[in-house]
Amino acid sequence: MAGFKINQRGIDEMMRQIQKGVERSARRHPIRIPIGTDPLTSSGAHGDIEHDPYLPKALLWLHEQEVEQRGHFQDMAAFTERENLSPEEARDFALQLEQYGFVQITRSFGGDDTMVHLTDEGRVEVRRLKQLAGDRVRRADYATNALLRWLYDQDASVEPGKFADAPAASFAGTPLTAGEISSAVAELVSYELAQSPTHRNDNDPYLLQITDGGSACIRSGRAVRNYMETQNTAGTTNNYHGSTVVHGEVSGGVVLTGDHNTVNAGNSIDARALAGLVQGLRDVAPQLGLDPVDAADFEAEIVALERDGSDPEQGGRIWRRIMRLAGPALTTAVATGAGQQLVELGAGLYN
């Protein structure tokens, strides 16, 4: 791993700041993430309401109030007050939820149209949101996309921990955790869609800013992982040496032909660097604290990387799966700081 140096104190400071930010957000919005639920996929009929920063929270809040006060209409103004929003937005939320069929507004002659109660459709949607909130894959995808969009809107270097206070730091009505945010940071950095400014002192806070690649991803309108899948630049290549033509992809480093012709068909993946990455991942695996299922998946991906990592396209896909499994643990580097070095090495090989 020679040549890869990191500022461990800076990484520790980043994690502390993210944790503090998430804890502040959790105190403001104490909604628990359900554990052990079977995730459902969105039918698409609800317009991806789970991505909205407030409507899912409003539905969950209404359900809580209904349980406590059966048969009572609830005033959406109480919800907007809890969220530190203007009273005028209570009417907008009520109207939006009514358009989805999730609530019924009780309109009075005085024009009071913020009093609502859940419909049967609303109760079904509450159940769907609670199950979605336990879907780790959907949450991780959302966290990565939302963090990149937030960085784009900041248009400057910013402490990533502050994202926890943003309305967008919520999926299906539940706040993102510190681990989910730090995983999103690691993934964006590994994709080179975000970066930390290089010139800073050890005591300076960890800052993050969007890169030109990240801005291009936002402007494309695609999700991060979908966008990255389209960035493979490998294509059909004709390499000429004497009378020999190599057309298309070739496995390995060289093609040997007759008449002393040797055609270089390398795929730009440094074999020594790949071997170092594979060995480094195996070395840090016991320190990552993964649960037994994720640990087994992690080892399987290392084996796949060792076998197929010399191909840029296949290796890139395997590396992205590794980052999804162990990105937060690798970024915190557990004890030695080697994790961040591995993230940087993998990003250098496959981006």
mmCIF file of C-alpha atoms in Angstrom:
data_model
loop_
_atom_site.group_PDB
_atom_site.id
_atom_site.type_symbol
_atom_site.label_atom_id
_atom_site.label_comp_id
_atom_site.label_asym_id
_atom_site.label_seq_id
_atom_site.Cartn_x
_atom_site.Cartn_y
_atom_site.Cartn_z
ATOM 1 C CA MET A 1 0.000 0.000 0.000
ATOM 2 C CA ALA A 2 3.003 2.293 -0.379
ATOM 3 C CA GLY A 3 2.295 5.716 -1.777
ATOM 4 C CA PHE A 4 -1.218 6.069 -0.312
ATOM 5 C CA LYS A 5 -1.283 8.388 2.679
ATOM 6 C CA ILE A 6 -4.317 9.758 4.437
ATOM 7 C CA ASN A 7 -5.054 12.121 7.267
ATOM 8 C CA GLN A 8 -6.584 9.800 9.855
ATOM 9 C CA ARG A 9 -7.399 12.672 12.206
ATOM 10 C CA GLY A 10 -9.320 14.334 9.396
ATOM 11 C CA ILE A 11 -11.344 11.164 8.781
ATOM 12 C CA ASP A 12 -12.111 10.819 12.500
ATOM 13 C CA GLU A 13 -13.235 14.439 12.604
ATOM 14 C CA MET A 14 -15.489 13.898 9.579
ATOM 15 C CA MET A 15 -17.178 10.935 11.275
ATOM 16 C CA ARG A 16 -17.667 12.857 14.513
ATOM 17 C CA GLN A 17 -19.277 15.734 12.643
ATOM 18 C CA ILE A 18 -21.588 13.453 10.696
ATOM 19 C CA GLN A 19 -22.593 11.682 13.920
ATOM 20 C CA LYS A 20 -23.324 14.976 15.687
ATOM 21 C CA GLY A 21 -25.401 16.191 12.767
ATOM 22 C CA VAL A 22 -27.474 13.023 12.633
ATOM 23 C CA GLU A 23 -28.014 13.077 16.399
ATOM 24 C CA ARG A 24 -29.296 16.662 16.171
ATOM 25 C CA SER A 25 -31.651 15.662 13.394
ATOM 26 C CA ALA A 26 -32.843 12.593 15.304
ATOM 27 C CA ARG A 27 -33.719 14.746 18.327
ATOM 28 C CA ARG A 28 -35.866 16.953 16.112
ATOM 29 C CA HIS A 29 -37.553 14.068 14.304
ATOM 30 C CA PRO A 30 -37.715 11.079 16.684
ATOM 31 C CA ILE A 31 -39.276 8.599 14.263
ATOM 32 C CA ARG A 32 -37.939 5.073 14.658
ATOM 33 C CA ILE A 33 -36.856 2.945 11.716
ATOM 34 C CA PRO A 34 -38.712 -0.366 11.794
ATOM 35 C CA ILE A 35 -36.454 -3.398 12.136
ATOM 36 C CA GLY A 36 -37.072 -6.806 10.630
ATOM 37 C CA THR A 37 -39.752 -5.820 8.132
ATOM 38 C CA ASP A 38 -40.040 -7.224 4.653
ATOM 39 C CA PRO A 39 -39.375 -4.450 2.150
ATOM 40 C CA LEU A 40 -41.928 -3.643 -0.489
ATOM 41 C CA THR A 41 -41.210 -2.120 -3.841
ATOM 42 C CA SER A 42 -42.993 1.009 -4.926
ATOM 43 C CA SER A 43 -45.894 0.474 -7.265
ATOM 44 C CA GLY A 44 -45.239 3.836 -8.844
ATOM 45 C CA ALA A 45 -48.838 4.943 -8.238
ATOM 46 C CA HIS A 46 -47.815 7.211 -5.387
ATOM 47 C CA GLY A 47 -45.283 9.293 -7.278
ATOM 48 C CA ASP A 48 -42.364 8.090 -5.148
ATOM 49 C CA ILE A 49 -43.769 9.831 -2.104
ATOM 50 C CA GLU A 50 -41.046 8.169 -0.003
ATOM 51 C CA HIS A 51 -38.546 10.594 -1.546
ATOM 52 C CA ASP A 52 -40.494 13.674 -0.463
ATOM 53 C CA PRO A 53 -38.949 15.386 2.600
ATOM 54 C CA TYR A 54 -42.270 16.033 4.368
ATOM 55 C CA LEU A 55 -45.275 14.114 3.023
ATOM 56 C CA PRO A 56 -44.200 10.703 4.410
ATOM 57 C CA LYS A 57 -43.466 12.305 7.779
ATOM 58 C CA ALA A 58 -46.918 13.888 7.703
ATOM 59 C CA LEU A 59 -48.598 10.543 7.038
ATOM 60 C CA LEU A 60 -46.673 8.808 9.816
ATOM 61 C CA TRP A 61 -47.530 11.662 12.179
ATOM 62 C CA LEU A 62 -51.218 11.432 11.281
ATOM 63 C CA HIS A 63 -51.165 7.701 11.932
ATOM 64 C CA GLU A 64 -49.587 8.232 15.347
ATOM 65 C CA GLN A 65 -52.250 10.814 16.212
ATOM 66 C CA GLU A 66 -55.009 8.525 15.001
ATOM 67 C CA VAL A 67 -53.803 5.730 17.271
ATOM 68 C CA GLU A 68 -53.837 8.116 20.245
ATOM 69 C CA GLN A 69 -57.103 9.879 19.359
ATOM 70 C CA ARG A 70 -59.349 7.537 17.422
ATOM 71 C CA GLY A 71 -62.160 9.220 15.517
ATOM 72 C CA HIS A 72 -60.655 12.709 15.775
ATOM 73 C CA PHE A 73 -59.697 14.939 12.883
ATOM 74 C CA GLN A 74 -56.130 16.213 13.051
ATOM 75 C CA ASP A 75 -54.921 19.710 12.265
ATOM 76 C CA MET A 76 -52.019 19.702 9.803
ATOM 77 C CA ALA A 77 -50.950 23.019 11.336
ATOM 78 C CA ALA A 78 -49.722 21.053 14.364
ATOM 79 C CA PHE A 79 -47.456 19.038 12.071
ATOM 80 C CA THR A 80 -46.014 22.088 10.312
ATOM 81 C CA GLU A 81 -45.368 23.689 13.705
ATOM 82 C CA ARG A 82 -43.448 20.585 14.777
ATOM 83 C CA GLU A 83 -41.359 20.788 11.598
ATOM 84 C CA ASN A 84 -40.727 24.530 12.046
ATOM 85 C CA LEU A 85 -42.582 25.298 8.829
ATOM 86 C CA SER A 86 -44.936 28.172 8.095
ATOM 87 C CA PRO A 87 -48.659 27.698 8.923
ATOM 88 C CA GLU A 88 -49.507 28.321 5.269
ATOM 89 C CA GLU A 89 -47.823 25.057 4.312
ATOM 90 C CA ALA A 90 -50.311 23.060 6.386
ATOM 91 C CA ARG A 91 -52.987 23.666 3.759
ATOM 92 C CA ASP A 92 -50.626 22.646 0.935
ATOM 93 C CA PHE A 93 -49.730 19.370 2.663
ATOM 94 C CA ALA A 94 -53.407 18.598 3.296
ATOM 95 C CA LEU A 95 -54.273 19.230 -0.354
ATOM 96 C CA GLN A 96 -51.388 17.113 -1.653
ATOM 97 C CA LEU A 97 -52.259 14.195 0.604
ATOM 98 C CA GLU A 98 -55.909 14.479 -0.416
ATOM 99 C CA GLN A 99 -54.935 14.365 -4.088
ATOM 100 C CA TYR A 100 -53.128 11.085 -3.423
ATOM 101 C CA GLY A 101 -56.250 9.796 -1.697
ATOM 102 C CA PHE A 102 -54.463 9.386 1.638
ATOM 103 C CA VAL A 103 -56.565 11.834 3.674
ATOM 104 C CA GLN A 104 -59.977 13.437 3.640
ATOM 105 C CA ILE A 105 -60.230 17.147 4.449
ATOM 106 C CA THR A 106 -63.155 18.302 6.562
ATOM 107 C CA ARG A 107 -63.959 21.685 5.080
ATOM 108 C CA SER A 108 -65.909 24.113 7.238
ATOM 109 C CA PHE A 109 -67.865 27.172 6.232
ATOM 110 C CA GLY A 110 -65.087 29.253 7.735
ATOM 111 C CA GLY A 111 -62.648 27.960 5.159
ATOM 112 C CA ASP A 112 -60.697 25.778 7.608
ATOM 113 C CA ASP A 113 -59.149 23.177 5.284
ATOM 114 C CA THR A 114 -56.232 21.899 7.368
ATOM 115 C CA MET A 115 -58.318 19.442 9.421
ATOM 116 C CA VAL A 116 -57.902 15.934 8.009
ATOM 117 C CA HIS A 117 -58.231 12.261 8.806
ATOM 118 C CA LEU A 118 -56.603 9.218 7.239
ATOM 119 C CA THR A 119 -58.472 7.215 4.619
ATOM 120 C CA ASP A 120 -58.093 3.472 4.165
ATOM 121 C CA GLU A 121 -55.686 4.223 1.310
ATOM 122 C CA GLY A 122 -53.675 6.373 3.698
ATOM 123 C CA ARG A 123 -53.403 3.555 6.224
ATOM 124 C CA VAL A 124 -52.162 1.198 3.515
ATOM 125 C CA GLU A 125 -49.601 3.801 2.465
ATOM 126 C CA VAL A 126 -48.410 4.162 6.069
ATOM 127 C CA ARG A 127 -47.723 0.440 6.154
ATOM 128 C CA ARG A 128 -45.865 0.628 2.843
ATOM 129 C CA LEU A 129 -43.711 3.518 4.086
ATOM 130 C CA LYS A 130 -42.821 1.677 7.283
ATOM 131 C CA GLN A 131 -41.727 -1.359 5.307
ATOM 132 C CA LEU A 132 -39.739 0.763 2.854
ATOM 133 C CA ALA A 133 -37.993 2.433 5.773
ATOM 134 C CA GLY A 134 -36.467 -0.939 6.624
ATOM 135 C CA ASP A 135 -35.136 -1.589 3.099
ATOM 136 C CA ARG A 136 -31.368 -1.052 3.411
ATOM 137 C CA VAL A 137 -30.730 -1.104 -0.334
ATOM 138 C CA ARG A 138 -33.368 1.505 -1.132
ATOM 139 C CA ARG A 139 -32.175 3.669 1.747
ATOM 140 C CA ALA A 140 -28.543 3.475 0.591
ATOM 141 C CA ASP A 141 -29.489 4.394 -2.979
ATOM 142 C CA TYR A 142 -31.547 7.328 -1.771
ATOM 143 C CA ALA A 143 -28.837 8.586 0.606
ATOM 144 C CA THR A 144 -26.234 8.664 -2.176
ATOM 145 C CA ASN A 145 -28.510 10.491 -4.616
ATOM 146 C CA ALA A 146 -29.827 12.947 -2.036
ATOM 147 C CA LEU A 147 -26.364 13.798 -0.713
ATOM 148 C CA LEU A 148 -25.044 14.486 -4.219
ATOM 149 C CA ARG A 149 -27.997 16.752 -5.007
ATOM 150 C CA TRP A 150 -27.488 18.570 -1.711
ATOM 151 C CA LEU A 151 -23.805 19.125 -2.533
ATOM 152 C CA TYR A 152 -24.831 20.437 -5.952
ATOM 153 C CA ASP A 153 -27.209 22.938 -4.351
ATOM 154 C CA GLN A 154 -24.533 24.128 -1.889
ATOM 155 C CA ASP A 155 -22.178 25.069 -4.736
ATOM 156 C CA ALA A 156 -19.294 25.259 -2.243
ATOM 157 C CA SER A 157 -17.229 23.134 0.126
ATOM 158 C CA VAL A 158 -19.346 22.133 3.103
ATOM 159 C CA GLU A 159 -19.149 19.866 6.140
ATOM 160 C CA PRO A 160 -21.006 16.662 5.154
ATOM 161 C CA GLY A 161 -22.366 16.329 8.687
ATOM 162 C CA LYS A 162 -24.617 19.327 7.997
ATOM 163 C CA PHE A 163 -26.542 17.213 5.509
ATOM 164 C CA ALA A 164 -28.236 15.540 8.482
ATOM 165 C CA ASP A 165 -30.089 18.813 9.151
ATOM 166 C CA ALA A 166 -31.366 19.096 5.572
ATOM 167 C CA PRO A 167 -34.996 18.147 4.871
ATOM 168 C CA ALA A 168 -33.739 15.759 2.190
ATOM 169 C CA ALA A 169 -31.893 13.656 4.806
ATOM 170 C CA SER A 170 -35.001 11.538 5.269
ATOM 171 C CA PHE A 171 -36.307 8.485 3.425
ATOM 172 C CA ALA A 172 -39.873 7.209 3.713
ATOM 173 C CA GLY A 173 -40.406 9.590 6.609
ATOM 174 C CA THR A 174 -37.452 8.382 8.686
ATOM 175 C CA PRO A 175 -34.120 10.179 9.145
ATOM 176 C CA LEU A 176 -30.975 8.795 7.548
ATOM 177 C CA THR A 177 -28.497 7.357 10.021
ATOM 178 C CA ALA A 178 -24.873 8.356 10.520
ATOM 179 C CA GLY A 179 -23.773 5.121 8.863
ATOM 180 C CA GLU A 180 -25.948 5.749 5.819
ATOM 181 C CA ILE A 181 -24.613 9.268 5.389
ATOM 182 C CA SER A 182 -20.994 8.242 5.832
ATOM 183 C CA SER A 183 -21.540 5.388 3.350
ATOM 184 C CA ALA A 184 -22.918 7.886 0.850
ATOM 185 C CA VAL A 185 -19.859 10.101 1.391
ATOM 186 C CA ALA A 186 -17.535 7.143 0.767
ATOM 187 C CA GLU A 187 -19.430 6.094 -2.345
ATOM 188 C CA LEU A 188 -19.449 9.565 -3.924
ATOM 189 C CA VAL A 189 -15.732 9.969 -3.212
ATOM 190 C CA SER A 190 -14.968 6.540 -4.665
ATOM 191 C CA TYR A 191 -16.894 7.449 -7.821
ATOM 192 C CA GLU A 192 -15.053 10.810 -7.918
ATOM 193 C CA LEU A 193 -18.404 12.613 -7.917
ATOM 194 C CA ALA A 194 -17.359 14.446 -4.748
ATOM 195 C CA GLN A 195 -14.013 15.303 -3.209
ATOM 196 C CA SER A 196 -12.443 16.877 -0.161
ATOM 197 C CA PRO A 197 -10.294 19.984 -0.774
ATOM 198 C CA THR A 198 -6.646 18.947 -0.533
ATOM 199 C CA HIS A 199 -5.210 22.063 1.068
ATOM 200 C CA ARG A 200 -6.239 22.160 4.706
ATOM 201 C CA ASN A 201 -4.653 21.878 8.131
ATOM 202 C CA ASP A 202 -5.048 18.891 10.414
ATOM 203 C CA ASN A 203 -7.390 20.820 12.703
ATOM 204 C CA ASP A 204 -9.628 22.089 9.901
ATOM 205 C CA PRO A 205 -13.063 20.426 9.593
ATOM 206 C CA TYR A 206 -13.542 17.768 6.941
ATOM 207 C CA LEU A 207 -15.167 19.417 3.938
ATOM 208 C CA LEU A 208 -16.729 17.952 0.835
ATOM 209 C CA GLN A 209 -17.558 19.478 -2.527
ATOM 210 C CA ILE A 210 -19.114 18.226 -5.727
ATOM 211 C CA THR A 211 -16.814 17.571 -8.684
ATOM 212 C CA ASP A 212 -17.424 18.281 -12.350
ATOM 213 C CA GLY A 213 -18.377 14.622 -12.704
ATOM 214 C CA GLY A 214 -20.921 14.972 -9.905
ATOM 215 C CA SER A 215 -22.431 18.045 -11.548
ATOM 216 C CA ALA A 216 -22.667 16.163 -14.834
ATOM 217 C CA CYS A 217 -24.460 13.328 -13.023
ATOM 218 C CA ILE A 218 -27.025 15.743 -11.566
ATOM 219 C CA ARG A 219 -27.617 17.443 -14.908
ATOM 220 C CA SER A 220 -28.093 14.066 -16.595
ATOM 221 C CA GLY A 221 -31.167 13.474 -14.445
ATOM 222 C CA ARG A 222 -30.012 9.937 -13.651
ATOM 223 C CA ALA A 223 -29.508 8.227 -10.320
ATOM 224 C CA VAL A 224 -25.866 7.949 -9.265
ATOM 225 C CA ARG A 225 -25.432 4.230 -9.816
ATOM 226 C CA ASN A 226 -27.333 4.284 -13.089
ATOM 227 C CA TYR A 227 -25.161 7.159 -14.260
ATOM 228 C CA MET A 228 -21.956 5.385 -13.265
ATOM 229 C CA GLU A 229 -22.979 2.269 -15.207
ATOM 230 C CA THR A 230 -23.008 4.403 -18.379
ATOM 231 C CA GLN A 231 -19.534 5.831 -17.787
ATOM 232 C CA ASN A 232 -17.617 2.753 -18.964
ATOM 233 C CA THR A 233 -15.464 4.012 -21.794
ATOM 234 C CA ALA A 234 -14.331 0.594 -22.943
ATOM 235 C CA GLY A 235 -15.238 -0.145 -26.540
ATOM 236 C CA THR A 236 -14.072 -1.943 -29.604
ATOM 237 C CA THR A 237 -10.421 -1.174 -30.291
ATOM 238 C CA ASN A 238 -8.295 -2.113 -33.273
ATOM 239 C CA ASN A 239 -4.598 -2.498 -32.409
ATOM 240 C CA TYR A 240 -2.204 -2.852 -35.357
ATOM 241 C CA HIS A 241 1.271 -4.401 -35.233
ATOM 242 C CA GLY A 242 2.725 -5.490 -38.513
ATOM 243 C CA SER A 243 0.065 -7.585 -40.228
ATOM 244 C CA THR A 244 -1.757 -8.414 -36.995
ATOM 245 C CA VAL A 245 -5.096 -6.812 -36.049
ATOM 246 C CA VAL A 246 -6.681 -7.333 -32.626
ATOM 247 C CA HIS A 247 -10.369 -6.393 -32.850
ATOM 248 C CA GLY A 248 -12.436 -5.878 -29.726
ATOM 249 C CA GLU A 249 -11.776 -6.861 -26.129
ATOM 250 C CA VAL A 250 -8.914 -9.157 -25.219
ATOM 251 C CA SER A 251 -8.333 -10.781 -21.840
ATOM 252 C CA GLY A 252 -4.851 -10.635 -20.393
ATOM 253 C CA GLY A 253 -1.934 -8.394 -21.158
ATOM 254 C CA VAL A 254 -0.576 -9.359 -24.605
ATOM 255 C CA VAL A 255 -1.445 -11.305 -27.697
ATOM 256 C CA LEU A 256 1.351 -13.377 -29.208
ATOM 257 C CA THR A 257 1.238 -14.200 -32.902
ATOM 258 C CA GLY A 258 3.532 -15.730 -35.465
ATOM 259 C CA ASP A 259 6.400 -13.967 -37.246
ATOM 260 C CA HIS A 260 7.575 -12.397 -33.985
ATOM 261 C CA ASN A 261 4.545 -10.109 -33.739
ATOM 262 C CA THR A 262 3.490 -9.056 -30.235
ATOM 263 C CA VAL A 263 0.377 -6.948 -29.839
ATOM 264 C CA ASN A 264 -0.185 -5.063 -26.597
ATOM 265 C CA ALA A 265 -3.786 -5.575 -25.539
ATOM 266 C CA GLY A 266 -3.560 -4.439 -21.952
ATOM 267 C CA ASN A 267 -6.739 -3.203 -20.279
ATOM 268 C CA SER A 268 -5.072 -0.542 -18.087
ATOM 269 C CA ILE A 269 -5.690 -2.376 -14.786
ATOM 270 C CA ASP A 270 -2.409 -2.567 -12.897
ATOM 271 C CA ALA A 271 -2.029 -6.212 -11.851
ATOM 272 C CA ARG A 272 0.159 -5.371 -8.837
ATOM 273 C CA ALA A 273 -2.262 -2.694 -7.647
ATOM 274 C CA LEU A 274 -5.191 -5.103 -8.024
ATOM 275 C CA ALA A 275 -3.334 -7.759 -6.031
ATOM 276 C CA GLY A 276 -2.606 -5.174 -3.336
ATOM 277 C CA LEU A 277 -6.283 -4.156 -3.234
ATOM 278 C CA VAL A 278 -7.464 -7.762 -2.896
ATOM 279 C CA GLN A 279 -4.943 -8.539 -0.167
ATOM 280 C CA GLY A 280 -5.695 -5.291 1.642
ATOM 281 C CA LEU A 281 -9.421 -6.050 1.674
ATOM 282 C CA ARG A 282 -8.732 -9.482 3.123
ATOM 283 C CA ASP A 283 -6.438 -7.992 5.761
ATOM 284 C CA VAL A 284 -8.981 -5.445 7.026
ATOM 285 C CA ALA A 285 -12.035 -7.728 6.775
ATOM 286 C CA PRO A 286 -11.824 -8.932 10.422
ATOM 287 C CA GLN A 287 -11.772 -5.302 11.626
ATOM 288 C CA LEU A 288 -14.862 -4.128 9.739
ATOM 289 C CA GLY A 289 -17.446 -5.415 12.206
ATOM 290 C CA LEU A 290 -19.767 -6.754 9.501
ATOM 291 C CA ASP A 291 -22.605 -9.059 10.476
ATOM 292 C CA PRO A 292 -22.187 -12.714 9.425
ATOM 293 C CA VAL A 293 -24.296 -12.360 6.262
ATOM 294 C CA ASP A 294 -22.512 -9.211 5.058
ATOM 295 C CA ALA A 295 -19.132 -10.700 6.010
ATOM 296 C CA ALA A 296 -19.817 -13.739 3.830
ATOM 297 C CA ASP A 297 -20.947 -11.508 0.953
ATOM 298 C CA PHE A 298 -17.858 -9.343 1.421
ATOM 299 C CA GLU A 299 -15.537 -12.361 1.140
ATOM 300 C CA ALA A 300 -17.413 -13.583 -1.941
ATOM 301 C CA GLU A 301 -16.957 -10.203 -3.618
ATOM 302 C CA ILE A 302 -13.223 -10.234 -2.821
ATOM 303 C CA VAL A 303 -12.963 -13.626 -4.503
ATOM 304 C CA ALA A 304 -14.851 -12.271 -7.516
ATOM 305 C CA LEU A 305 -12.578 -9.220 -7.638
ATOM 306 C CA GLU A 306 -9.488 -11.409 -7.527
ATOM 307 C CA ARG A 307 -10.882 -13.531 -10.338
ATOM 308 C CA ASP A 308 -12.431 -10.901 -12.635
ATOM 309 C CA GLY A 309 -10.980 -7.595 -11.454
ATOM 310 C CA SER A 310 -8.525 -7.336 -14.333
ATOM 311 C CA ASP A 311 -11.455 -6.510 -16.599
ATOM 312 C CA PRO A 312 -12.338 -2.821 -16.037
ATOM 313 C CA GLU A 313 -16.060 -3.267 -16.578
ATOM 314 C CA GLN A 314 -16.537 -6.370 -14.453
ATOM 315 C CA GLY A 315 -14.083 -5.161 -11.832
ATOM 316 C CA GLY A 316 -15.901 -1.835 -11.613
ATOM 317 C CA ARG A 317 -19.196 -3.561 -10.924
ATOM 318 C CA ILE A 318 -17.623 -5.770 -8.263
ATOM 319 C CA TRP A 319 -15.925 -2.771 -6.639
ATOM 320 C CA ARG A 320 -19.219 -0.891 -6.456
ATOM 321 C CA ARG A 321 -20.833 -3.876 -4.735
ATOM 322 C CA ILE A 322 -17.957 -3.952 -2.240
ATOM 323 C CA MET A 323 -18.475 -0.252 -1.483
ATOM 324 C CA ARG A 324 -22.187 -0.804 -0.894
ATOM 325 C CA LEU A 325 -21.428 -3.607 1.551
ATOM 326 C CA ALA A 326 -18.550 -2.086 3.494
ATOM 327 C CA GLY A 327 -18.205 1.578 2.494
ATOM 328 C CA PRO A 328 -18.835 3.059 5.982
ATOM 329 C CA ALA A 329 -16.533 0.589 7.728
ATOM 330 C CA LEU A 330 -13.770 1.086 5.191
ATOM 331 C CA THR A 331 -14.061 4.876 5.411
ATOM 332 C CA THR A 332 -13.732 4.934 9.196
ATOM 333 C CA ALA A 333 -10.740 2.611 8.757
ATOM 334 C CA VAL A 334 -11.585 0.937 12.072
ATOM 335 C CA ALA A 335 -8.169 0.954 13.719
ATOM 336 C CA THR A 336 -5.362 1.466 11.240
ATOM 337 C CA GLY A 337 -6.555 3.891 8.588
ATOM 338 C CA ALA A 338 -5.982 1.282 5.883
ATOM 339 C CA GLY A 339 -9.639 1.354 4.896
ATOM 340 C CA GLN A 340 -9.508 4.825 3.373
ATOM 341 C CA GLN A 341 -6.344 3.873 1.492
ATOM 342 C CA LEU A 342 -8.225 0.934 -0.003
ATOM 343 C CA VAL A 343 -11.126 3.181 -1.006
ATOM 344 C CA GLU A 344 -8.702 5.500 -2.784
ATOM 345 C CA LEU A 345 -6.894 2.594 -4.448
ATOM 346 C CA GLY A 346 -10.130 1.018 -5.662
ATOM 347 C CA ALA A 347 -11.377 4.368 -6.967
ATOM 348 C CA GLY A 348 -8.107 4.855 -8.805
ATOM 349 C CA LEU A 349 -8.363 1.461 -10.468
ATOM 350 C CA TYR A 350 -12.003 1.526 -11.504
ATOM 351 C CA ASN A 351 -12.859 5.169 -12.136
#
